[in-house]
mmCIF file of C-alpha atoms in Angstrom:
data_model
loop_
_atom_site.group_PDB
_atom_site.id
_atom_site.type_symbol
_atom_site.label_atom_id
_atom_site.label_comp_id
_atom_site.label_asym_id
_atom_site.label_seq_id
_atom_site.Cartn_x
_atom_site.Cartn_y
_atom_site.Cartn_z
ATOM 1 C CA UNK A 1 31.943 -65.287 -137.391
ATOM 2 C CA UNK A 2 32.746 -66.424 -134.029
ATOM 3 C CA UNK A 3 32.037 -70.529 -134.157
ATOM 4 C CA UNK A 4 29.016 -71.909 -132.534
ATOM 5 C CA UNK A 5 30.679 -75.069 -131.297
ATOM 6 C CA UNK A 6 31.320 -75.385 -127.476
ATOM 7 C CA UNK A 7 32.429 -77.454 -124.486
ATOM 8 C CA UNK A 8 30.484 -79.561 -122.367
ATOM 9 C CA UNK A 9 31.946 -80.764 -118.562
ATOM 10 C CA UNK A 10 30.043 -83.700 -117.297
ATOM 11 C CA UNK A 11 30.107 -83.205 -113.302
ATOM 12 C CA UNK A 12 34.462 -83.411 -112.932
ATOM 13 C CA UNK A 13 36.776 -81.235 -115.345
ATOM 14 C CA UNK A 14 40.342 -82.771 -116.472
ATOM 15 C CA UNK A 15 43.261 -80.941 -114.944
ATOM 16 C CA UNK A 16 44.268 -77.889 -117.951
ATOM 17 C CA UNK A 17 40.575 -77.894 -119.003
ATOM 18 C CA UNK A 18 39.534 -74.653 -117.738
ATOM 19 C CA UNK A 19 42.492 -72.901 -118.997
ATOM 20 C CA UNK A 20 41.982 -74.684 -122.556
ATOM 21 C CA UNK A 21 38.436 -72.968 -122.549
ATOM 22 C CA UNK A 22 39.653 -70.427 -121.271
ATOM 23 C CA UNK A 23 42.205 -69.789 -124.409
ATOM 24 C CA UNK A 24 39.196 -71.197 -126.268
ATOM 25 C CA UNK A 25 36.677 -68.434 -125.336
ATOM 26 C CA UNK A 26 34.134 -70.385 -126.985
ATOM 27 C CA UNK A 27 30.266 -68.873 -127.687
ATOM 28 C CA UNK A 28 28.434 -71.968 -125.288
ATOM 29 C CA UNK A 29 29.540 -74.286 -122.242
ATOM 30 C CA UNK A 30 27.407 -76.734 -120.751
ATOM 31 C CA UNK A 31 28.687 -77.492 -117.247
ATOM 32 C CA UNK A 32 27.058 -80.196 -114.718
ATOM 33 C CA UNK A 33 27.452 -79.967 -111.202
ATOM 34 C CA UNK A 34 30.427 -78.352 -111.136
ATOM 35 C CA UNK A 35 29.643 -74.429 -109.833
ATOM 36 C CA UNK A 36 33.017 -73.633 -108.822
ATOM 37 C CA UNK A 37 34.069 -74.650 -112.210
ATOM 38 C CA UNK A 38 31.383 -72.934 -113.868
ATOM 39 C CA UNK A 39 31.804 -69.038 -111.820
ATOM 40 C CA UNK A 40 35.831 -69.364 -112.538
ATOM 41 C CA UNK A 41 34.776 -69.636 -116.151
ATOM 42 C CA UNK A 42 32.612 -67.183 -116.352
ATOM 43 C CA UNK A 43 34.522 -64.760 -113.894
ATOM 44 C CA UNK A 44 37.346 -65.075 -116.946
ATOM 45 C CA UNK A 45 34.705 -65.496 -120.092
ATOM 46 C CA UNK A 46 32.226 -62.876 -118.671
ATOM 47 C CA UNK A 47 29.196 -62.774 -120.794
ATOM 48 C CA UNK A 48 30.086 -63.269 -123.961
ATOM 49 C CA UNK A 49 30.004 -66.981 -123.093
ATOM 50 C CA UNK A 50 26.335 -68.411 -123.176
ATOM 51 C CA UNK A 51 26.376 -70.496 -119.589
ATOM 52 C CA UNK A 52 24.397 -74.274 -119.418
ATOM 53 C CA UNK A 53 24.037 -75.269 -116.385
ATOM 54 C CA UNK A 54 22.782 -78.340 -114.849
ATOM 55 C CA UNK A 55 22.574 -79.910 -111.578
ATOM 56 C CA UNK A 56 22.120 -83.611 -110.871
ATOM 57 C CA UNK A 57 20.297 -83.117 -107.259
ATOM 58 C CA UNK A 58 17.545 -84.719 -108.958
ATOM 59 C CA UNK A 59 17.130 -87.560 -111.062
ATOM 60 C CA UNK A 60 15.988 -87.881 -114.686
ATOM 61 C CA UNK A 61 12.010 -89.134 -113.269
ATOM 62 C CA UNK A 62 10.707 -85.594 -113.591
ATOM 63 C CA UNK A 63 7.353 -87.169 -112.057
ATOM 64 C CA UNK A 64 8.723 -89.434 -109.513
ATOM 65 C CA UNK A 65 11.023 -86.257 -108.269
ATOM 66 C CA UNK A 66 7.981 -84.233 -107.703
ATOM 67 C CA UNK A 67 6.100 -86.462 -106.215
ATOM 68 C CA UNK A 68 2.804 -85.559 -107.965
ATOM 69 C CA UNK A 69 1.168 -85.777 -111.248
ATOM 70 C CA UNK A 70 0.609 -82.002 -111.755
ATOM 71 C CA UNK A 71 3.586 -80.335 -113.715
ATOM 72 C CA UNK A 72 2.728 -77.175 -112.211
ATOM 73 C CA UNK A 73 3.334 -78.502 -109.216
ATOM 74 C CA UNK A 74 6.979 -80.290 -109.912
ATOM 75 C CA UNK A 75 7.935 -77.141 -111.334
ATOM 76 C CA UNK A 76 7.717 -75.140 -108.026
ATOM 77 C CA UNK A 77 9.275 -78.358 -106.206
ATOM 78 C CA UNK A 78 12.375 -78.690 -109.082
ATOM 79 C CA UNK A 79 12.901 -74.401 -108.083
ATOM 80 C CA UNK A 80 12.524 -75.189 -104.760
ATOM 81 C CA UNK A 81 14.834 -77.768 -104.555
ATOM 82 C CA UNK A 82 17.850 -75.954 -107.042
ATOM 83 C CA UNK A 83 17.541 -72.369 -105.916
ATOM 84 C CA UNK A 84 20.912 -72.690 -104.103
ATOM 85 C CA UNK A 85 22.650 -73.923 -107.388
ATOM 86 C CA UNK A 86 20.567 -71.114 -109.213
ATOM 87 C CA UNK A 87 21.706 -68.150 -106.725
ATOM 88 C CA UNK A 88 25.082 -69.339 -107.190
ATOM 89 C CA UNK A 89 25.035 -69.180 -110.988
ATOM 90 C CA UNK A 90 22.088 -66.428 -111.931
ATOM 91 C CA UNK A 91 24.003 -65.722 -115.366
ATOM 92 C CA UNK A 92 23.635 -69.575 -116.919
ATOM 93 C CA UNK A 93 20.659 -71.249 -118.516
ATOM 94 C CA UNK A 94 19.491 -73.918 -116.220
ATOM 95 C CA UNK A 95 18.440 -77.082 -117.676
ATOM 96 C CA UNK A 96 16.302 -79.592 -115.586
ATOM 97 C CA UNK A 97 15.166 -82.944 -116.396
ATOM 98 C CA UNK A 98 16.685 -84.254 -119.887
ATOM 99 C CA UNK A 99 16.284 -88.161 -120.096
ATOM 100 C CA UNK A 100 12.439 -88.720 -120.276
ATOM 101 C CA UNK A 101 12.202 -92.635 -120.749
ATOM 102 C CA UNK A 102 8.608 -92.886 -122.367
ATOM 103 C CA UNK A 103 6.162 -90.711 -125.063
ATOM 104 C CA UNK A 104 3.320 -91.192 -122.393
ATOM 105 C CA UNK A 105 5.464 -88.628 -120.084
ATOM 106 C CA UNK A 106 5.935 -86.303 -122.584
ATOM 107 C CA UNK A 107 3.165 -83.247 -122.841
ATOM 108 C CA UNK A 108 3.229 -83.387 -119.116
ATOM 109 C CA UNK A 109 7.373 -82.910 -119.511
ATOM 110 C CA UNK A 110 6.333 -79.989 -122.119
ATOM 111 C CA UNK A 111 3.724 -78.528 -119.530
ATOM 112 C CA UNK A 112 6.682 -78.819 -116.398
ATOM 113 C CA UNK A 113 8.858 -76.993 -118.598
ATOM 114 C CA UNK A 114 6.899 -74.114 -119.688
ATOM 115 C CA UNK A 115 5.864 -73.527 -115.943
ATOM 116 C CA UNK A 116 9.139 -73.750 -115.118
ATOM 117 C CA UNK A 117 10.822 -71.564 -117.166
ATOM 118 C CA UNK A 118 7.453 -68.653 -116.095
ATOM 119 C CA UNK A 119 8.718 -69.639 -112.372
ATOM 120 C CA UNK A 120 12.445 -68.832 -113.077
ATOM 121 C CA UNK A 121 11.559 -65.963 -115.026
ATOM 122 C CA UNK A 122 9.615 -64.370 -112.344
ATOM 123 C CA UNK A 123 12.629 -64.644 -110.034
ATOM 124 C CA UNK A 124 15.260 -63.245 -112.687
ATOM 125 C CA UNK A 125 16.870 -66.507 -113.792
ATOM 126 C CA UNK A 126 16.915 -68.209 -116.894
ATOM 127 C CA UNK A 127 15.885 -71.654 -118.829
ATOM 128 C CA UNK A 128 17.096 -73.780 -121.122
ATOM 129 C CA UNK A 129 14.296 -76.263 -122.205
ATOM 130 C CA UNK A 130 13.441 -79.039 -123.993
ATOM 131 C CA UNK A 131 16.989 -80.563 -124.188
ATOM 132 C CA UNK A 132 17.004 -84.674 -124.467
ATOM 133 C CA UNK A 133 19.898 -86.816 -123.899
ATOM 134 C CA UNK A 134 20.599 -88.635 -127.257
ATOM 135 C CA UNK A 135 18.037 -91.798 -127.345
ATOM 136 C CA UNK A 136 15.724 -90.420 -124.927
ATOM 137 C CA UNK A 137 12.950 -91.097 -125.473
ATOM 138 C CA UNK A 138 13.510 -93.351 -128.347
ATOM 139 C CA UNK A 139 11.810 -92.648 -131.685
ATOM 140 C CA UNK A 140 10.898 -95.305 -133.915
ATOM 141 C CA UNK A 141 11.851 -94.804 -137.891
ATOM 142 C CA UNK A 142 7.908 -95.660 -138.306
ATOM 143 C CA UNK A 143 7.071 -92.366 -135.884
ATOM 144 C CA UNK A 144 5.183 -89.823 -137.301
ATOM 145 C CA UNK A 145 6.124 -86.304 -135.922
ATOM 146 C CA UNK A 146 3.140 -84.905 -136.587
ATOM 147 C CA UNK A 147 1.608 -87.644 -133.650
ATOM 148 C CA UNK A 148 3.992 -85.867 -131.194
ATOM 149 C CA UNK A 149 2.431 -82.255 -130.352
ATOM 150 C CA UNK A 150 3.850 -81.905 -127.053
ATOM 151 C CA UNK A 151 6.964 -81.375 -129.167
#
């Protein structure tokens, strides 16, 4: 079985890198920022790769980039505002926001993301949710999961 381990480029490569992944041909790369990067991969990988993508034209505030309370309506501004990333790379799952800094955020995170993903779906591209940055938020030892629906 083909391993499930992969690479992940955070916004700048390292010169040999792409030919190293190349060799690699791992099952998943996670690429930031970096389109050009991400098409010659997958113009050599084709789609036996699984794509990540993610681009940093917003920061990690999912509410304070949206300007509004209403996740329904950040969604629409977050497609709004990547669509030329997403034309560029229509075969990669497209991550948004992925450092949420407090619990209180959270089921309106979990209600972005669902309308989000419907949004990308309706145009033919795809999402890759719910994916926190180690530590974020921060979970307590005492935390009971079962307190944490939006989950």
């Amino acid at each position: 079985m083909k391993s499930k381990l992969g690479f992940h480029v955070d916004i700048q490569g390292h010169h040999g890198q792409v030919e190293k992944m190349i060799r690699a041909r791992p099952r998943v790369i996670k690429i930031i920022t970096s389109m050009g990067m991400l098409n010659d991969l997958h113009d050599a990988l084709g789609d036996e790769t699984i794509f990540i993508a993610r681009d940093w034209k917003a920061d990690d505030d999912f509410l304070r980039f949206g300007g509004s309370d209403d996740p329904k309506v950040i969604a629409r501004r977050w497609l709004d505002a990547m669509r030329p990333s997403l034309v560029q790379a229509p075969f990669a799952y497209w991550e948004s926001f992925n450092e949420m800094s407090n619990w209180d955020n959270l089921r309106r995170y979990a209600e972005f993301e669902a309308e989000r993903q419907r949004l990308m779906a309706a145009e033919g591209y795809k999402a890759c949710i719910g994916n926190f940055a180690t530590g974020t938020p921060s979970i307590s030892d005492s935390e009971d999961d079962t307190e944490r629906p939006d989950l």
